[in-house]
Amino acid sequence: MEKVRISKLMAERGMCSRREADSYIERGWVKVDGVVATLGERATASQTITLDKNVASQQSARVTILINKPMAYVSGQAEDGYTPAVALITAANRSRTDRSPLRFDRNQLRGLAVAGRLDIDSTGLLVLTQDGRVARTLIGEDSEVEKEYLVRVQGKLRPGGLELLNEGLSLDGKRLKRAQVQWQNDDQLRFVLREGKKRQIRRMCELVGLTVLGLKRVRIGQVMLADLPVGQWRYLAAHERF
């Protein structure tokens, strides 16, 4: 049976990210079949990997934050003339409806990664997390987590366009995963995707004769945007799972 790096196996099993796995291995917090692992060590898929209790303590301290991103904010790093969404995470911007017992601390901003970007002209649910397990669940190569969008459009839909949006389009020479697309009303479509190519929905719409006027992400997996106010944020609750 082929052996692969332990950090890769740990990431595939959803235990943590590969970077986190290497950190845990360096600290002696990972065992393979009961033996402390070493950095760079390989194992087979059938072997048992266990984590020290220190890992659980560290992981539980990591936060995941949900933002209702407004237009004109970039999801990731600051760009010339534009503000990153992480700048919205302040004590004053925390939603009053957030019932999490967590207290805001600026240390929670360290290592926050965007798990599924929204372009600058899009709004809605944006996830930033310190937890590699969450990031992998949402944006890992094998992620199947649904993302739901409400998309306001204009233009004339080409014949068979709705069918093409659901299962017949390719971008960058690669066939897209099957989508769920339906009309919500005369000028708004509902998209449910299981992937997130750059400006995917806008490009899909262009291929069938439509121009996107507004795009809002309202759900990621089982987590809803709901009544989170624009420009505000809350913690992912302990009971919530994507």
PDB file of N, CA, C and O in Angstrom, residues 108-158:
ATOM      1  N   GLN A 108      -7.755  37.547  17.610  1.00  0.00           N
ATOM      2  CA  GLN A 108      -8.578  36.690  16.755  1.00  0.00           C
ATOM      3  C   GLN A 108      -8.433  37.058  15.278  1.00  0.00           C
ATOM      4  O   GLN A 108      -8.869  36.295  14.413  1.00  0.00           O
ATOM      5  N   LEU A 109      -7.827  38.193  15.000  1.00  0.00           N
ATOM      6  CA  LEU A 109      -7.625  38.613  13.608  1.00  0.00           C
ATOM      7  C   LEU A 109      -6.369  37.976  13.009  1.00  0.00           C
ATOM      8  O   LEU A 109      -6.200  37.994  11.785  1.00  0.00           O
ATOM      9  N   ARG A 110      -5.528  37.416  13.858  1.00  0.00           N
ATOM     10  CA  ARG A 110      -4.298  36.804  13.364  1.00  0.00           C
ATOM     11  C   ARG A 110      -4.593  35.507  12.625  1.00  0.00           C
ATOM     12  O   ARG A 110      -5.307  34.643  13.117  1.00  0.00           O
ATOM     13  N   GLY A 111      -4.013  35.386  11.465  1.00  0.00           N
ATOM     14  CA  GLY A 111      -4.148  34.144  10.713  1.00  0.00           C
ATOM     15  C   GLY A 111      -5.528  33.879  10.156  1.00  0.00           C
ATOM     16  O   GLY A 111      -5.830  32.747   9.763  1.00  0.00           O
ATOM     17  N   LEU A 112      -6.394  34.890  10.097  1.00  0.00           N
ATOM     18  CA  LEU A 112      -7.723  34.692   9.508  1.00  0.00           C
ATOM     19  C   LEU A 112      -7.588  34.497   7.999  1.00  0.00           C
ATOM     20  O   LEU A 112      -7.013  35.350   7.312  1.00  0.00           O
ATOM     21  N   ALA A 113      -8.112  33.409   7.498  1.00  0.00           N
ATOM     22  CA  ALA A 113      -8.071  33.134   6.063  1.00  0.00           C
ATOM     23  C   ALA A 113      -9.470  33.202   5.488  1.00  0.00           C
ATOM     24  O   ALA A 113     -10.438  32.770   6.122  1.00  0.00           O
ATOM     25  N   VAL A 114      -9.561  33.732   4.275  1.00  0.00           N
ATOM     26  CA  VAL A 114     -10.854  33.786   3.586  1.00  0.00           C
ATOM     27  C   VAL A 114     -11.154  32.411   3.004  1.00  0.00           C
ATOM     28  O   VAL A 114     -10.354  31.858   2.253  1.00  0.00           O
ATOM     29  N   ALA A 115     -12.303  31.867   3.369  1.00  0.00           N
ATOM     30  CA  ALA A 115     -12.684  30.535   2.883  1.00  0.00           C
ATOM     31  C   ALA A 115     -13.810  30.671   1.857  1.00  0.00           C
ATOM     32  O   ALA A 115     -14.973  30.430   2.153  1.00  0.00           O
ATOM     33  N   GLY A 116     -13.443  31.113   0.666  1.00  0.00           N
ATOM     34  CA  GLY A 116     -14.420  31.305  -0.403  1.00  0.00           C
ATOM     35  C   GLY A 116     -14.650  32.776  -0.660  1.00  0.00           C
ATOM     36  O   GLY A 116     -15.442  33.418   0.012  1.00  0.00           O
ATOM     37  N   ARG A 117     -13.968  33.321  -1.642  1.00  0.00           N
ATOM     38  CA  ARG A 117     -13.994  34.756  -1.887  1.00  0.00           C
ATOM     39  C   ARG A 117     -15.292  35.221  -2.536  1.00  0.00           C
ATOM     40  O   ARG A 117     -15.986  34.455  -3.189  1.00  0.00           O
ATOM     41  N   LEU A 118     -15.557  36.511  -2.339  1.00  0.00           N
ATOM     42  CA  LEU A 118     -16.578  37.232  -3.092  1.00  0.00           C
ATOM     43  C   LEU A 118     -15.871  38.382  -3.787  1.00  0.00           C
ATOM     44  O   LEU A 118     -15.033  39.057  -3.171  1.00  0.00           O
ATOM     45  N   ASP A 119     -16.197  38.628  -5.062  1.00  0.00           N
ATOM     46  CA  ASP A 119     -15.504  39.723  -5.737  1.00  0.00           C
ATOM     47  C   ASP A 119     -15.984  41.068  -5.203  1.00  0.00           C
ATOM     48  O   ASP A 119     -16.968  41.154  -4.458  1.00  0.00           O
ATOM     49  N   ILE A 120     -15.293  42.107  -5.585  1.00  0.00           N
ATOM     50  CA  ILE A 120     -15.520  43.424  -5.000  1.00  0.00           C
ATOM     51  C   ILE A 120     -16.929  43.950  -5.241  1.00  0.00           C
ATOM     52  O   ILE A 120     -17.472  44.719  -4.446  1.00  0.00           O
ATOM     53  N   ASP A 121     -17.567  43.511  -6.328  1.00  0.00           N
ATOM     54  CA  ASP A 121     -18.907  43.978  -6.678  1.00  0.00           C
ATOM     55  C   ASP A 121     -20.010  43.094  -6.117  1.00  0.00           C
ATOM     56  O   ASP A 121     -21.190  43.330  -6.388  1.00  0.00           O
ATOM     57  N   SER A 122     -19.642  42.078  -5.344  1.00  0.00           N
ATOM     58  CA  SER A 122     -20.628  41.153  -4.790  1.00  0.00           C
ATOM     59  C   SER A 122     -20.783  41.376  -3.288  1.00  0.00           C
ATOM     60  O   SER A 122     -19.892  41.897  -2.622  1.00  0.00           O
ATOM     61  N   THR A 123     -21.934  40.952  -2.773  1.00  0.00           N
ATOM     62  CA  THR A 123     -22.229  41.133  -1.358  1.00  0.00           C
ATOM     63  C   THR A 123     -22.605  39.787  -0.739  1.00  0.00           C
ATOM     64  O   THR A 123     -22.741  38.780  -1.418  1.00  0.00           O
ATOM     65  N   GLY A 124     -22.799  39.815   0.592  1.00  0.00           N
ATOM     66  CA  GLY A 124     -23.335  38.639   1.252  1.00  0.00           C
ATOM     67  C   GLY A 124     -22.346  37.891   2.124  1.00  0.00           C
ATOM     68  O   GLY A 124     -21.333  38.448   2.582  1.00  0.00           O
ATOM     69  N   LEU A 125     -22.624  36.620   2.335  1.00  0.00           N
ATOM     70  CA  LEU A 125     -21.943  35.798   3.337  1.00  0.00           C
ATOM     71  C   LEU A 125     -20.489  35.521   2.957  1.00  0.00           C
ATOM     72  O   LEU A 125     -20.194  34.893   1.950  1.00  0.00           O
ATOM     73  N   LEU A 126     -19.593  35.994   3.816  1.00  0.00           N
ATOM     74  CA  LEU A 126     -18.158  35.781   3.656  1.00  0.00           C
ATOM     75  C   LEU A 126     -17.638  35.136   4.931  1.00  0.00           C
ATOM     76  O   LEU A 126     -17.954  35.584   6.031  1.00  0.00           O
ATOM     77  N   VAL A 127     -16.835  34.088   4.767  1.00  0.00           N
ATOM     78  CA  VAL A 127     -16.300  33.352   5.910  1.00  0.00           C
ATOM     79  C   VAL A 127     -14.801  33.604   6.029  1.00  0.00           C
ATOM     80  O   VAL A 127     -14.054  33.432   5.071  1.00  0.00           O
ATOM     81  N   LEU A 128     -14.381  34.008   7.228  1.00  0.00           N
ATOM     82  CA  LEU A 128     -12.961  34.120   7.548  1.00  0.00           C
ATOM     83  C   LEU A 128     -12.695  33.221   8.747  1.00  0.00           C
ATOM     84  O   LEU A 128     -13.452  33.242   9.720  1.00  0.00           O
ATOM     85  N   THR A 129     -11.637  32.430   8.679  1.00  0.00           N
ATOM     86  CA  THR A 129     -11.419  31.437   9.738  1.00  0.00           C
ATOM     87  C   THR A 129      -9.952  31.283  10.094  1.00  0.00           C
ATOM     88  O   THR A 129      -9.065  31.435   9.244  1.00  0.00           O
ATOM     89  N   GLN A 130      -9.704  30.980  11.358  1.00  0.00           N
ATOM     90  CA  GLN A 130      -8.374  30.576  11.832  1.00  0.00           C
ATOM     91  C   GLN A 130      -8.227  29.060  11.823  1.00  0.00           C
ATOM     92  O   GLN A 130      -7.147  28.554  12.092  1.00  0.00           O
ATOM     93  N   ASP A 131      -9.306  28.369  11.528  1.00  0.00           N
ATOM     94  CA  ASP A 131      -9.359  26.910  11.648  1.00  0.00           C
ATOM     95  C   ASP A 131      -9.139  26.250  10.288  1.00  0.00           C
ATOM     96  O   ASP A 131      -9.967  26.368   9.387  1.00  0.00           O
ATOM     97  N   GLY A 132      -8.021  25.556  10.153  1.00  0.00           N
ATOM     98  CA  GLY A 132      -7.709  24.897   8.888  1.00  0.00           C
ATOM     99  C   GLY A 132      -8.732  23.857   8.477  1.00  0.00           C
ATOM    100  O   GLY A 132      -8.927  23.596   7.292  1.00  0.00           O
ATOM    101  N   ARG A 133      -9.414  23.251   9.459  1.00  0.00           N
ATOM    102  CA  ARG A 133     -10.440  22.254   9.131  1.00  0.00           C
ATOM    103  C   ARG A 133     -11.600  22.907   8.404  1.00  0.00           C
ATOM    104  O   ARG A 133     -12.148  22.352   7.440  1.00  0.00           O
ATOM    105  N   VAL A 134     -11.979  24.100   8.849  1.00  0.00           N
ATOM    106  CA  VAL A 134     -13.071  24.823   8.189  1.00  0.00           C
ATOM    107  C   VAL A 134     -12.655  25.232   6.783  1.00  0.00           C
ATOM    108  O   VAL A 134     -13.412  25.068   5.813  1.00  0.00           O
ATOM    109  N   ALA A 135     -11.439  25.773   6.660  1.00  0.00           N
ATOM    110  CA  ALA A 135     -10.966  26.205   5.347  1.00  0.00           C
ATOM    111  C   ALA A 135     -10.953  25.040   4.359  1.00  0.00           C
ATOM    112  O   ALA A 135     -11.408  25.185   3.214  1.00  0.00           O
ATOM    113  N   ARG A 136     -10.467  23.898   4.807  1.00  0.00           N
ATOM    114  CA  ARG A 136     -10.426  22.750   3.896  1.00  0.00           C
ATOM    115  C   ARG A 136     -11.829  22.295   3.505  1.00  0.00           C
ATOM    116  O   ARG A 136     -12.090  21.940   2.356  1.00  0.00           O
ATOM    117  N   THR A 137     -12.747  22.299   4.468  1.00  0.00           N
ATOM    118  CA  THR A 137     -14.123  21.896   4.178  1.00  0.00           C
ATOM    119  C   THR A 137     -14.738  22.772   3.083  1.00  0.00           C
ATOM    120  O   THR A 137     -15.456  22.282   2.205  1.00  0.00           O
ATOM    121  N   LEU A 138     -14.435  24.066   3.127  1.00  0.00           N
ATOM    122  CA  LEU A 138     -15.087  24.998   2.210  1.00  0.00           C
ATOM    123  C   LEU A 138     -14.363  25.167   0.885  1.00  0.00           C
ATOM    124  O   LEU A 138     -15.009  25.376  -0.150  1.00  0.00           O
ATOM    125  N   ILE A 139     -13.036  25.122   0.890  1.00  0.00           N
ATOM    126  CA  ILE A 139     -12.311  25.441  -0.350  1.00  0.00           C
ATOM    127  C   ILE A 139     -11.294  24.382  -0.736  1.00  0.00           C
ATOM    128  O   ILE A 139     -10.499  24.603  -1.649  1.00  0.00           O
ATOM    129  N   GLY A 140     -11.303  23.235  -0.064  1.00  0.00           N
ATOM    130  CA  GLY A 140     -10.405  22.149  -0.462  1.00  0.00           C
ATOM    131  C   GLY A 140     -10.745  21.655  -1.861  1.00  0.00           C
ATOM    132  O   GLY A 140     -11.870  21.826  -2.357  1.00  0.00           O
ATOM    133  N   GLU A 141      -9.785  21.039  -2.512  1.00  0.00           N
ATOM    134  CA  GLU A 141      -9.971  20.580  -3.893  1.00  0.00           C
ATOM    135  C   GLU A 141     -11.167  19.652  -4.042  1.00  0.00           C
ATOM    136  O   GLU A 141     -11.823  19.622  -5.084  1.00  0.00           O
ATOM    137  N   ASP A 142     -11.460  18.879  -3.006  1.00  0.00           N
ATOM    138  CA  ASP A 142     -12.553  17.912  -3.079  1.00  0.00           C
ATOM    139  C   ASP A 142     -13.821  18.406  -2.382  1.00  0.00           C
ATOM    140  O   ASP A 142     -14.746  17.639  -2.123  1.00  0.00           O
ATOM    141  N   SER A 143     -13.894  19.710  -2.095  1.00  0.00           N
ATOM    142  CA  SER A 143     -15.059  20.251  -1.393  1.00  0.00           C
ATOM    143  C   SER A 143     -16.326  20.123  -2.235  1.00  0.00           C
ATOM    144  O   SER A 143     -16.325  20.415  -3.428  1.00  0.00           O
ATOM    145  N   GLU A 144     -17.398  19.676  -1.595  1.00  0.00           N
ATOM    146  CA  GLU A 144     -18.697  19.567  -2.247  1.00  0.00           C
ATOM    147  C   GLU A 144     -19.730  20.444  -1.540  1.00  0.00           C
ATOM    148  O   GLU A 144     -20.935  20.282  -1.737  1.00  0.00           O
ATOM    149  N   VAL A 145     -19.269  21.377  -0.708  1.00  0.00           N
ATOM    150  CA  VAL A 145     -20.182  22.234   0.043  1.00  0.00           C
ATOM    151  C   VAL A 145     -20.891  23.201  -0.906  1.00  0.00           C
ATOM    152  O   VAL A 145     -20.260  23.868  -1.723  1.00  0.00           O
ATOM    153  N   GLU A 146     -22.208  23.282  -0.786  1.00  0.00           N
ATOM    154  CA  GLU A 146     -22.998  24.160  -1.647  1.00  0.00           C
ATOM    155  C   GLU A 146     -22.853  25.618  -1.233  1.00  0.00           C
ATOM    156  O   GLU A 146     -22.767  25.938  -0.047  1.00  0.00           O
ATOM    157  N   LYS A 147     -22.843  26.499  -2.241  1.00  0.00           N
ATOM    158  CA  LYS A 147     -22.922  27.936  -2.009  1.00  0.00           C
ATOM    159  C   LYS A 147     -24.120  28.470  -2.797  1.00  0.00           C
ATOM    160  O   LYS A 147     -24.257  28.182  -3.989  1.00  0.00           O
ATOM    161  N   GLU A 148     -24.986  29.197  -2.112  1.00  0.00           N
ATOM    162  CA  GLU A 148     -26.218  29.685  -2.732  1.00  0.00           C
ATOM    163  C   GLU A 148     -26.164  31.204  -2.921  1.00  0.00           C
ATOM    164  O   GLU A 148     -25.747  31.931  -2.017  1.00  0.00           O
ATOM    165  N   TYR A 149     -26.603  31.650  -4.104  1.00  0.00           N
ATOM    166  CA  TYR A 149     -26.540  33.061  -4.467  1.00  0.00           C
ATOM    167  C   TYR A 149     -27.877  33.522  -5.049  1.00  0.00           C
ATOM    168  O   TYR A 149     -28.556  32.755  -5.748  1.00  0.00           O
ATOM    169  N   LEU A 150     -28.211  34.778  -4.794  1.00  0.00           N
ATOM    170  CA  LEU A 150     -29.308  35.443  -5.482  1.00  0.00           C
ATOM    171  C   LEU A 150     -28.686  36.436  -6.450  1.00  0.00           C
ATOM    172  O   LEU A 150     -27.861  37.273  -6.052  1.00  0.00           O
ATOM    173  N   VAL A 151     -29.074  36.337  -7.728  1.00  0.00           N
ATOM    174  CA  VAL A 151     -28.383  37.071  -8.784  1.00  0.00           C
ATOM    175  C   VAL A 151     -29.389  37.859  -9.621  1.00  0.00           C
ATOM    176  O   VAL A 151     -30.271  37.280 -10.258  1.00  0.00           O
ATOM    177  N   ARG A 152     -29.247  39.178  -9.589  1.00  0.00           N
ATOM    178  CA  ARG A 152     -30.128  40.034 -10.393  1.00  0.00           C
ATOM    179  C   ARG A 152     -29.478  40.241 -11.755  1.00  0.00           C
ATOM    180  O   ARG A 152     -28.292  40.577 -11.841  1.00  0.00           O
ATOM    181  N   VAL A 153     -30.259  40.043 -12.813  1.00  0.00           N
ATOM    182  CA  VAL A 153     -29.707  40.064 -14.169  1.00  0.00           C
ATOM    183  C   VAL A 153     -30.550  40.930 -15.098  1.00  0.00           C
ATOM    184  O   VAL A 153     -31.709  41.248 -14.809  1.00  0.00           O
ATOM    185  N   GLN A 154     -29.928  41.274 -16.221  1.00  0.00           N
ATOM    186  CA  GLN A 154     -30.672  41.910 -17.308  1.00  0.00           C
ATOM    187  C   GLN A 154     -30.182  41.310 -18.619  1.00  0.00           C
ATOM    188  O   GLN A 154     -29.099  40.721 -18.691  1.00  0.00           O
ATOM    189  N   GLY A 155     -31.009  41.475 -19.672  1.00  0.00           N
ATOM    190  CA  GLY A 155     -30.653  40.925 -20.974  1.00  0.00           C
ATOM    191  C   GLY A 155     -31.652  39.866 -21.400  1.00  0.00           C
ATOM    192  O   GLY A 155     -32.610  39.562 -20.689  1.00  0.00           O
ATOM    193  N   LYS A 156     -31.418  39.298 -22.558  1.00  0.00           N
ATOM    194  CA  LYS A 156     -32.306  38.275 -23.104  1.00  0.00           C
ATOM    195  C   LYS A 156     -31.619  36.919 -23.035  1.00  0.00           C
ATOM    196  O   LYS A 156     -30.580  36.692 -23.674  1.00  0.00           O
ATOM    197  N   LEU A 157     -32.197  36.029 -22.273  1.00  0.00           N
ATOM    198  CA  LEU A 157     -31.637  34.687 -22.114  1.00  0.00           C
ATOM    199  C   LEU A 157     -31.724  33.945 -23.444  1.00  0.00           C
ATOM    200  O   LEU A 157     -32.793  33.853 -24.055  1.00  0.00           O
ATOM    201  N   ARG A 158     -30.608  33.428 -23.910  1.00  0.00           N
ATOM    202  CA  ARG A 158     -30.593  32.703 -25.183  1.00  0.00           C
ATOM    203  C   ARG A 158     -31.410  31.413 -25.068  1.00  0.00           C
ATOM    204  O   ARG A 158     -31.586  30.868 -23.969  1.00  0.00           O
TER     205      ARG A 158
END
